[in-house]
Short mmCIF file of N, CA and C in Angstrom, two decimals:
data_model
loop_
_atom_site.label_atom_id
_atom_site.label_comp_id
_atom_site.label_asym_id
_atom_site.label_seq_id
_atom_site.Cartn_x
_atom_site.Cartn_y
_atom_site.Cartn_z
N SER A 335 0.84 -1.21 0.02
CA SER A 335 -0.01 0.00 0.00
C SER A 335 0.85 1.25 -0.02
N GLY A 336 2.00 1.22 0.69
CA GLY A 336 2.94 2.36 0.72
C GLY A 336 3.48 2.64 -0.65
N THR A 337 3.71 1.61 -1.43
CA THR A 337 4.28 1.77 -2.77
C THR A 337 3.23 2.45 -3.68
N VAL A 338 2.03 2.03 -3.51
CA VAL A 338 0.96 2.66 -4.38
C VAL A 338 0.80 4.13 -4.07
N ARG A 339 0.88 4.46 -2.77
CA ARG A 339 0.82 5.89 -2.36
C ARG A 339 1.98 6.71 -2.96
N GLU A 340 3.18 6.09 -2.86
CA GLU A 340 4.37 6.78 -3.39
C GLU A 340 4.23 7.00 -4.90
N THR A 341 3.71 5.97 -5.60
CA THR A 341 3.54 6.08 -7.03
C THR A 341 2.51 7.18 -7.35
N ASN A 342 1.42 7.19 -6.56
CA ASN A 342 0.37 8.23 -6.79
C ASN A 342 0.91 9.63 -6.54
N ASN A 343 1.79 9.76 -5.49
CA ASN A 343 2.39 11.05 -5.20
C ASN A 343 3.34 11.49 -6.34
N GLU A 344 4.14 10.56 -6.85
CA GLU A 344 5.05 10.85 -7.95
C GLU A 344 4.24 11.27 -9.18
N THR A 345 3.11 10.57 -9.38
CA THR A 345 2.27 10.91 -10.54
C THR A 345 1.70 12.33 -10.38
N ASP A 346 1.23 12.64 -9.19
CA ASP A 346 0.68 13.97 -8.93
C ASP A 346 1.73 15.06 -9.14
N VAL A 347 2.93 14.79 -8.70
CA VAL A 347 4.00 15.77 -8.84
C VAL A 347 4.32 15.91 -10.33
N TYR A 348 4.34 14.80 -11.05
CA TYR A 348 4.62 14.86 -12.48
C TYR A 348 3.59 15.60 -13.24
N ILE A 349 2.28 15.39 -12.91
CA ILE A 349 1.22 16.08 -13.56
C ILE A 349 1.23 17.59 -13.35
N THR A 350 1.56 17.96 -12.10
CA THR A 350 1.56 19.42 -11.78
C THR A 350 2.83 20.15 -12.23
N SER A 351 3.83 19.41 -12.65
CA SER A 351 5.09 20.03 -13.08
C SER A 351 4.91 20.61 -14.49
N ASN A 352 5.68 21.62 -14.77
CA ASN A 352 5.64 22.19 -16.09
C ASN A 352 6.57 21.39 -17.02
N MET A 353 6.56 21.71 -18.31
CA MET A 353 7.34 21.00 -19.31
C MET A 353 8.79 20.87 -18.94
N TRP A 354 9.43 21.94 -18.44
CA TRP A 354 10.89 21.87 -18.14
C TRP A 354 11.16 20.94 -16.99
N LYS A 355 10.31 20.97 -15.95
CA LYS A 355 10.52 20.08 -14.78
C LYS A 355 10.36 18.60 -15.18
N ARG A 356 9.49 18.34 -16.16
CA ARG A 356 9.28 16.94 -16.60
C ARG A 356 10.52 16.48 -17.42
N ALA A 357 11.12 17.37 -18.14
CA ALA A 357 12.22 17.02 -19.02
C ALA A 357 13.56 16.95 -18.25
N PHE A 358 13.74 17.80 -17.31
CA PHE A 358 15.01 17.91 -16.58
C PHE A 358 14.82 17.60 -15.12
N PRO A 359 15.68 16.91 -14.44
CA PRO A 359 16.92 16.38 -14.91
C PRO A 359 16.80 14.91 -15.45
N GLU A 360 15.64 14.33 -15.32
CA GLU A 360 15.51 12.86 -15.67
C GLU A 360 15.90 12.56 -17.12
N ARG A 361 15.47 13.40 -18.01
CA ARG A 361 15.67 13.08 -19.42
C ARG A 361 16.72 14.00 -20.05
N PHE A 362 17.37 14.84 -19.26
CA PHE A 362 18.34 15.81 -19.77
C PHE A 362 19.49 15.13 -20.52
N PHE A 363 20.10 14.11 -19.93
CA PHE A 363 21.23 13.46 -20.51
C PHE A 363 20.86 12.86 -21.89
N ALA A 364 19.74 12.16 -21.88
CA ALA A 364 19.26 11.51 -23.14
C ALA A 364 18.97 12.58 -24.22
N LEU A 365 18.37 13.64 -23.83
CA LEU A 365 18.06 14.74 -24.79
C LEU A 365 19.36 15.35 -25.29
N LEU A 366 20.26 15.58 -24.41
CA LEU A 366 21.60 16.18 -24.82
C LEU A 366 22.34 15.30 -25.77
N VAL A 367 22.41 14.00 -25.50
CA VAL A 367 23.08 13.05 -26.37
C VAL A 367 22.44 13.04 -27.71
N THR A 368 21.09 13.01 -27.72
CA THR A 368 20.35 12.99 -29.00
C THR A 368 20.66 14.22 -29.79
N LEU A 369 20.69 15.38 -29.15
CA LEU A 369 20.97 16.65 -29.80
C LEU A 369 22.40 16.54 -30.45
N LEU A 370 23.35 16.14 -29.66
CA LEU A 370 24.72 16.12 -30.16
C LEU A 370 24.91 15.09 -31.32
N VAL A 371 24.14 14.01 -31.28
CA VAL A 371 24.26 13.05 -32.40
C VAL A 371 23.54 13.58 -33.64
N GLU A 372 22.49 14.35 -33.44
CA GLU A 372 21.72 14.81 -34.57
C GLU A 372 22.33 16.06 -35.29
N ILE A 373 23.18 16.80 -34.66
CA ILE A 373 23.76 18.01 -35.26
C ILE A 373 24.53 17.68 -36.52
N PRO A 374 25.45 16.70 -36.55
CA PRO A 374 26.08 16.34 -37.79
C PRO A 374 25.15 15.85 -38.87
N VAL A 375 24.12 15.11 -38.48
CA VAL A 375 23.10 14.69 -39.43
C VAL A 375 22.42 15.89 -40.05
N LEU A 376 22.08 16.86 -39.25
CA LEU A 376 21.53 18.11 -39.76
C LEU A 376 22.43 18.70 -40.81
N LEU A 377 23.69 18.81 -40.49
CA LEU A 377 24.64 19.41 -41.46
C LEU A 377 24.69 18.62 -42.76
N MET A 378 24.68 17.32 -42.62
CA MET A 378 24.75 16.46 -43.80
C MET A 378 23.52 16.64 -44.69
N ILE A 379 22.37 16.63 -44.05
CA ILE A 379 21.11 16.67 -44.82
C ILE A 379 20.85 18.10 -45.36
N SER A 380 21.22 19.12 -44.61
CA SER A 380 20.87 20.50 -45.00
C SER A 380 21.84 21.08 -46.01
N GLY A 381 22.69 20.30 -46.62
CA GLY A 381 23.61 20.80 -47.62
C GLY A 381 24.94 21.23 -47.15
N GLY A 382 25.21 21.08 -45.87
CA GLY A 382 26.53 21.43 -45.33
C GLY A 382 27.51 20.28 -45.33
N SER A 383 27.21 19.25 -46.10
CA SER A 383 28.06 18.07 -46.11
C SER A 383 29.45 18.31 -46.64
N ASP A 384 29.49 19.18 -47.68
CA ASP A 384 30.84 19.49 -48.26
C ASP A 384 31.68 20.19 -47.26
N ARG A 385 31.10 21.15 -46.53
CA ARG A 385 31.85 21.86 -45.49
C ARG A 385 32.28 20.93 -44.37
N LEU A 386 31.35 20.05 -43.97
CA LEU A 386 31.69 19.08 -42.92
C LEU A 386 32.77 18.12 -43.30
N CYS A 387 32.70 17.67 -44.55
CA CYS A 387 33.74 16.78 -45.12
C CYS A 387 35.10 17.47 -45.13
N MET A 388 35.11 18.68 -45.55
CA MET A 388 36.39 19.44 -45.50
C MET A 388 36.88 19.67 -44.14
N LEU A 389 36.00 19.90 -43.20
CA LEU A 389 36.38 20.17 -41.84
C LEU A 389 36.97 18.94 -41.09
N ILE A 390 36.35 17.76 -41.34
CA ILE A 390 36.83 16.59 -40.57
C ILE A 390 37.59 15.62 -41.39
N GLY A 391 37.58 15.78 -42.74
CA GLY A 391 38.30 14.88 -43.62
C GLY A 391 37.41 13.78 -44.18
N ARG A 392 37.74 13.28 -45.35
CA ARG A 392 36.92 12.33 -46.06
C ARG A 392 36.76 11.02 -45.22
N ARG A 393 37.85 10.53 -44.71
CA ARG A 393 37.75 9.20 -43.99
C ARG A 393 36.77 9.31 -42.78
N ARG A 394 36.93 10.35 -41.97
CA ARG A 394 36.06 10.51 -40.82
C ARG A 394 34.61 10.82 -41.28
N TYR A 395 34.49 11.49 -42.35
CA TYR A 395 33.15 11.82 -42.89
C TYR A 395 32.42 10.53 -43.28
N GLN A 396 33.15 9.62 -43.97
CA GLN A 396 32.55 8.37 -44.37
C GLN A 396 32.20 7.50 -43.12
N LEU A 397 33.03 7.52 -42.13
CA LEU A 397 32.73 6.83 -40.91
C LEU A 397 31.47 7.42 -40.25
N MET A 398 31.38 8.70 -40.29
CA MET A 398 30.21 9.39 -39.69
C MET A 398 28.94 9.04 -40.43
N LEU A 399 29.01 8.84 -41.78
CA LEU A 399 27.88 8.48 -42.57
C LEU A 399 27.33 7.09 -42.14
N GLY A 400 28.26 6.26 -41.68
CA GLY A 400 27.87 4.97 -41.18
C GLY A 400 26.96 5.00 -39.92
N PHE A 401 27.02 6.13 -39.24
CA PHE A 401 26.20 6.31 -38.07
C PHE A 401 24.79 6.91 -38.35
N LEU A 402 24.49 7.19 -39.60
CA LEU A 402 23.19 7.72 -39.95
C LEU A 402 22.04 6.80 -39.48
N PRO A 403 22.14 5.50 -39.72
CA PRO A 403 21.08 4.58 -39.20
C PRO A 403 20.93 4.66 -37.68
N LEU A 404 22.01 4.80 -36.96
CA LEU A 404 21.94 4.90 -35.51
C LEU A 404 21.25 6.19 -35.15
N SER A 405 21.61 7.28 -35.86
CA SER A 405 20.94 8.60 -35.54
C SER A 405 19.47 8.50 -35.81
N SER A 406 19.08 7.84 -36.90
CA SER A 406 17.66 7.67 -37.18
C SER A 406 16.99 6.82 -36.06
N ALA A 407 17.66 5.82 -35.55
CA ALA A 407 17.08 5.00 -34.51
C ALA A 407 16.89 5.84 -33.21
N ILE A 408 17.87 6.65 -32.92
CA ILE A 408 17.71 7.50 -31.75
C ILE A 408 16.52 8.47 -31.85
N SER A 409 16.46 9.04 -33.04
CA SER A 409 15.34 9.98 -33.30
C SER A 409 14.00 9.23 -33.11
N GLY A 410 13.94 8.03 -33.67
CA GLY A 410 12.72 7.25 -33.60
C GLY A 410 12.39 6.87 -32.13
N ASN A 411 13.44 6.59 -31.38
CA ASN A 411 13.23 6.25 -29.96
C ASN A 411 12.71 7.45 -29.19
N CYS A 412 13.23 8.66 -29.45
CA CYS A 412 12.74 9.81 -28.77
C CYS A 412 11.23 10.06 -29.14
N GLY A 413 10.92 9.87 -30.39
CA GLY A 413 9.52 10.01 -30.82
C GLY A 413 8.61 8.98 -30.17
N LEU A 414 9.12 7.72 -30.08
CA LEU A 414 8.35 6.67 -29.45
C LEU A 414 8.12 6.91 -27.95
N GLN A 415 9.12 7.43 -27.31
CA GLN A 415 8.99 7.76 -25.86
C GLN A 415 7.95 8.84 -25.67
N ALA A 416 7.99 9.87 -26.50
CA ALA A 416 7.06 10.95 -26.45
C ALA A 416 5.64 10.49 -26.70
N SER A 417 5.50 9.58 -27.68
CA SER A 417 4.18 9.06 -27.95
C SER A 417 3.67 8.16 -26.84
N THR A 418 4.53 7.41 -26.21
CA THR A 418 4.14 6.55 -25.14
C THR A 418 3.70 7.36 -23.91
N LEU A 419 4.46 8.40 -23.63
CA LEU A 419 4.09 9.25 -22.46
C LEU A 419 2.78 9.95 -22.70
N THR A 420 2.56 10.42 -23.90
CA THR A 420 1.28 11.05 -24.26
C THR A 420 0.13 10.10 -24.15
N THR A 421 0.29 8.92 -24.72
CA THR A 421 -0.76 7.89 -24.66
C THR A 421 -1.14 7.50 -23.26
N ARG A 422 -0.04 7.37 -22.45
CA ARG A 422 -0.25 7.00 -21.04
C ARG A 422 -1.01 8.13 -20.31
N ALA A 423 -0.61 9.37 -20.52
CA ALA A 423 -1.29 10.50 -19.86
C ALA A 423 -2.76 10.58 -20.27
N ILE A 424 -3.03 10.32 -21.55
CA ILE A 424 -4.43 10.34 -21.99
C ILE A 424 -5.20 9.17 -21.40
N SER A 425 -4.64 8.01 -21.37
CA SER A 425 -5.39 6.83 -20.91
C SER A 425 -5.61 6.90 -19.39
N HIS A 426 -4.73 7.57 -18.70
CA HIS A 426 -4.93 7.70 -17.22
C HIS A 426 -5.71 8.99 -16.86
N ARG A 427 -6.18 9.65 -17.88
CA ARG A 427 -6.98 10.86 -17.73
C ARG A 427 -6.22 11.98 -17.05
N GLN A 428 -4.87 11.96 -17.24
CA GLN A 428 -4.05 13.08 -16.76
C GLN A 428 -4.07 14.25 -17.73
N VAL A 429 -4.37 13.93 -18.98
CA VAL A 429 -4.53 15.01 -20.01
C VAL A 429 -5.98 14.83 -20.52
N THR A 430 -6.67 15.92 -20.50
CA THR A 430 -8.06 15.95 -20.99
C THR A 430 -8.23 17.14 -21.94
N ALA A 431 -9.38 17.23 -22.56
CA ALA A 431 -9.60 18.39 -23.45
C ALA A 431 -9.56 19.72 -22.68
N GLU A 432 -9.86 19.69 -21.42
CA GLU A 432 -9.88 20.91 -20.66
C GLU A 432 -8.44 21.35 -20.19
N ASN A 433 -7.57 20.43 -19.99
CA ASN A 433 -6.25 20.81 -19.43
C ASN A 433 -5.06 20.57 -20.31
N PHE A 434 -5.28 20.12 -21.58
CA PHE A 434 -4.15 19.79 -22.42
C PHE A 434 -3.22 20.96 -22.71
N GLN A 435 -3.73 22.19 -22.76
CA GLN A 435 -2.83 23.29 -23.05
C GLN A 435 -1.90 23.67 -21.96
N SER A 436 -2.22 23.28 -20.70
CA SER A 436 -1.35 23.52 -19.58
C SER A 436 -0.07 22.67 -19.67
N TRP A 437 -0.05 21.64 -20.51
CA TRP A 437 1.15 20.78 -20.62
C TRP A 437 2.23 21.40 -21.47
N PHE A 438 1.90 22.46 -22.15
CA PHE A 438 2.98 23.10 -23.01
C PHE A 438 3.73 24.16 -22.40
#
């Protein structure tokens, strides 16, 4: 019974927290790693690949291209976590039509 109360208290704290308190510190490291992994991908996709290749060299650039699938997987994982948290909040009636704007 004590564990259920603790879980309910944690849920209440999570619900009443703003967006920044929900993201930090628990997810900060994962978000930071994702950002750092995605920056080179952004440069490659947005047309900065020639500059990036010149900056780090062809061999390192080719190695970095090998990590594109990993980068896509990390992006997908972040999206999946966000979707799961949203679905859970809706199913537990933590987010309703009346209060959904307060989550932003």
